[in-house]
Amino acid sequence: MWDDCCDYNVVREVRVKSIAYLGTGAIDKIDPILGKLKSEGVAAVLCVCGGHAYRASGAWDKVEAAALRHGIVPALYNRVTPSPTTDTVDDAAALGRAINAGAVLAIGGGSPLDCGKSAAILLANPGKSAEDLFCFRFTPQKALPLVAVNLTHGTGSEVNRFAVVTVSGRSHRSIVGHDCMYPRYAIDDPALMTGLSAEQSRYVSINAFCRVVEAATATAANPLAVTLARETVGLVHRWLPVALAEPENLKARYGLCLAALQAGVAFDNSHLHMAHALEQPLGRFRNLPHGLRLAILLPAVVGACYAAKPDVLAHVLGPVAPGLQGLPEEADEAARAVEDWIFSLGITQKLLDLGVQEFDVEEFCNFVEQTPSLGLLLSVAPVSVSRQLVARIYTESLRPMR
């Protein structure tokens, strides 16, 4: 069993920080949350979101009505795009300063939530910029209170301390994680997610799946991360096909919400590594959706990691690969099982299908080596990550394994 590998002499930190409200109708908790903030002296809130989903989901109507009831001014910044930049964070923070915001409310998927976390830090640290934060020029100790209203079942950003932002003028994203970045409150309401398209549902759920596979196998993993990983894989395996067939099935959306929340806590109790590092050059090269990039690379990453963590991966992947016994020589079988499952969801593209050629692998490897922020991710992988291994993963991801 995987837990036979747990060393009880090693002290691991276990993190469970945010208060999360999960379930249909959870958005109604925004009323007492804003009431609590008002009682603490908050008169204005910076609301950070993208350009569409915050209204289409129905979340904004609830937020606006609750703010009005409690006499709180909601200043709307609705210009966050996927993979937000430091310029975007600075713009959001500028609006917050203009209204003297006492808290930040982020509505959306990973990008708006990460932007909101970052703006909350800047508003509590006058004179600092987003570039200062994401280029590690200071270590923040405080941030404004943050409320995260999650609209996708993917990143788990609503319950962890991490944010990922692209440094403006540079070609890479940077990740930061500080204790002051945890949302005070998180809302996961499956009724807000029934409008996700089939493509969005696939990609965000694969993101959650990938996050727990990496979190369970990183060198920093603790037993909670592994336990949550298995539960998350089981939930995604069970409920994603249902959500694709019945988009308004609230029980299925609930299961996927729970999966993503668990993925966020698992990631917070460990780290991500190879898949999330190696997907970055693909976005720069073809501007592909984040979840699609992960889906393409994950089978080869599982194959590369399996021999180092066979017991853990056999346990975690059990729902999609029930025949695994936890033997190092099963690496290829595990990788193919993951790819077959991803294909069964309708994600059948590989790199060659998207215009990537074999000669592009060299450029991808150069990008990985030359991007400082990726070194941390690769350093916690369960295997030593050489240029040869990176090239092998990209090469194996060019075409189907079978």
XYZ file of C-alpha atoms in Angstrom, residues 125-287:
163
model
C 1.592 47.163 0.900
C 1.640 50.731 -0.486
C 4.407 51.512 -2.919
C 4.797 47.931 -4.115
C 3.983 46.794 -7.647
C 2.919 43.464 -9.057
C 6.306 43.152 -10.692
C 7.912 43.609 -7.261
C 5.745 40.770 -5.974
C 6.238 38.340 -8.839
C 9.935 39.080 -9.275
C 10.433 38.344 -5.559
C 11.633 41.814 -4.574
C 9.729 41.686 -1.297
C 8.070 39.129 0.945
C 4.583 40.284 1.905
C 3.392 39.717 5.443
C -0.104 41.142 5.024
C -2.964 41.466 2.557
C -6.500 42.781 2.607
C -9.213 40.248 3.465
C -10.094 38.235 0.359
C -13.341 36.517 -0.570
C -13.128 34.031 -3.473
C -16.263 33.131 -5.418
C -15.204 30.234 -7.611
C -16.852 29.738 -11.020
C -14.922 26.720 -12.350
C -14.161 23.292 -10.922
C -10.457 23.278 -11.764
C -7.655 25.129 -10.001
C -8.679 25.064 -6.337
C -7.218 28.561 -6.057
C -10.066 29.530 -3.732
C -8.563 27.460 -0.906
C -4.804 27.832 -1.335
C -2.108 30.479 -1.013
C -0.749 30.479 -4.547
C -1.121 32.838 -7.481
C 0.297 32.631 -10.996
C 0.773 35.769 -13.099
C 2.665 36.568 -16.295
C 5.362 39.191 -15.774
C 4.609 41.918 -18.325
C 7.250 42.252 -21.005
C 8.632 38.782 -20.328
C 7.768 35.430 -21.801
C 7.068 33.473 -18.638
C 4.669 33.204 -15.758
C 5.725 33.455 -12.145
C 4.184 31.767 -9.124
C 4.143 33.123 -5.584
C 2.699 31.679 -2.420
C 2.547 33.444 0.940
C 0.546 32.811 4.094
C -1.213 36.163 3.745
C -2.670 35.089 0.386
C -5.236 32.586 1.638
C -8.792 33.697 0.962
C -10.621 34.243 4.221
C -13.789 32.834 2.677
C -14.365 30.678 -0.412
C -17.652 29.950 -2.154
C -18.054 26.829 -4.305
C -21.610 26.756 -5.620
C -22.227 24.130 -8.331
C -25.235 26.097 -9.597
C -22.828 28.822 -10.738
C -21.007 26.326 -12.973
C -23.772 24.775 -15.052
C -23.040 27.256 -17.835
C -19.545 25.932 -18.428
C -19.185 24.576 -21.962
C -18.226 20.951 -22.543
C -14.728 22.080 -23.521
C -14.332 24.218 -20.404
C -15.668 21.409 -18.214
C -13.148 18.966 -19.664
C -10.172 21.271 -19.370
C -10.778 22.577 -15.861
C -11.449 19.066 -14.536
C -8.289 17.720 -16.171
C -6.473 20.570 -14.441
C -7.741 19.354 -11.058
C -6.823 15.763 -11.958
C -3.325 16.761 -13.038
C -2.747 18.887 -9.955
C -3.373 16.021 -7.581
C -1.226 13.579 -9.548
C 1.648 16.033 -9.243
C 0.868 16.964 -5.634
C 0.815 13.313 -4.557
C 4.173 12.564 -6.161
C 6.140 15.732 -5.365
C 8.964 15.410 -2.878
C 7.074 17.782 -0.556
C 3.908 15.637 -0.460
C 2.340 14.781 2.865
C -0.192 11.996 3.552
C -3.144 14.391 3.266
C -2.080 15.342 -0.270
C -1.991 11.683 -1.289
C -5.345 10.894 0.337
C -7.017 13.874 -1.319
C -5.428 12.954 -4.635
C -7.067 9.532 -4.704
C -10.444 11.007 -3.751
C -10.130 13.716 -6.392
C -9.272 11.272 -9.167
C -12.266 9.166 -8.179
C -14.614 12.149 -8.242
C -13.424 13.403 -11.615
C -13.567 9.891 -13.072
C -17.134 9.416 -11.829
C -18.704 12.808 -12.402
C -17.021 14.439 -15.409
C -18.732 12.122 -17.941
C -22.070 12.878 -16.253
C -21.488 16.638 -16.383
C -20.572 16.404 -20.061
C -23.773 14.497 -20.842
C -25.966 16.554 -18.484
C -24.424 20.028 -18.026
C -27.072 21.129 -15.521
C -26.776 18.045 -13.318
C -26.054 19.676 -9.950
C -24.938 16.454 -8.303
C -22.262 16.011 -10.972
C -21.185 19.651 -10.692
C -21.067 19.248 -6.909
C -18.762 16.246 -7.250
C -16.468 18.188 -9.560
C -16.537 21.218 -7.237
C -15.475 18.989 -4.370
C -12.758 17.458 -6.548
C -11.328 20.876 -7.413
C -11.500 22.075 -3.814
C -9.633 18.953 -2.711
C -7.096 19.503 -5.477
C -6.485 23.010 -4.180
C -5.847 21.729 -0.658
C -3.659 18.874 -1.957
C -1.559 21.300 -3.993
C -1.332 23.589 -0.952
C 0.026 20.678 1.071
C 2.619 19.756 -1.530
C 3.602 21.287 -4.862
C 3.209 20.912 -8.596
C 6.061 19.785 -10.794
C 6.697 18.507 -14.323
C 3.351 18.813 -16.120
C 2.790 22.366 -14.911
C 6.363 23.318 -15.753
C 6.516 21.753 -19.196
C 3.112 23.053 -20.327
C 4.301 26.658 -20.213
C 6.228 26.697 -23.524
C 3.195 25.197 -25.275
C 1.027 28.159 -24.311
C 3.628 30.571 -25.610
C 3.986 28.592 -28.832
C 0.359 27.992 -29.756
C -1.745 29.823 -27.147
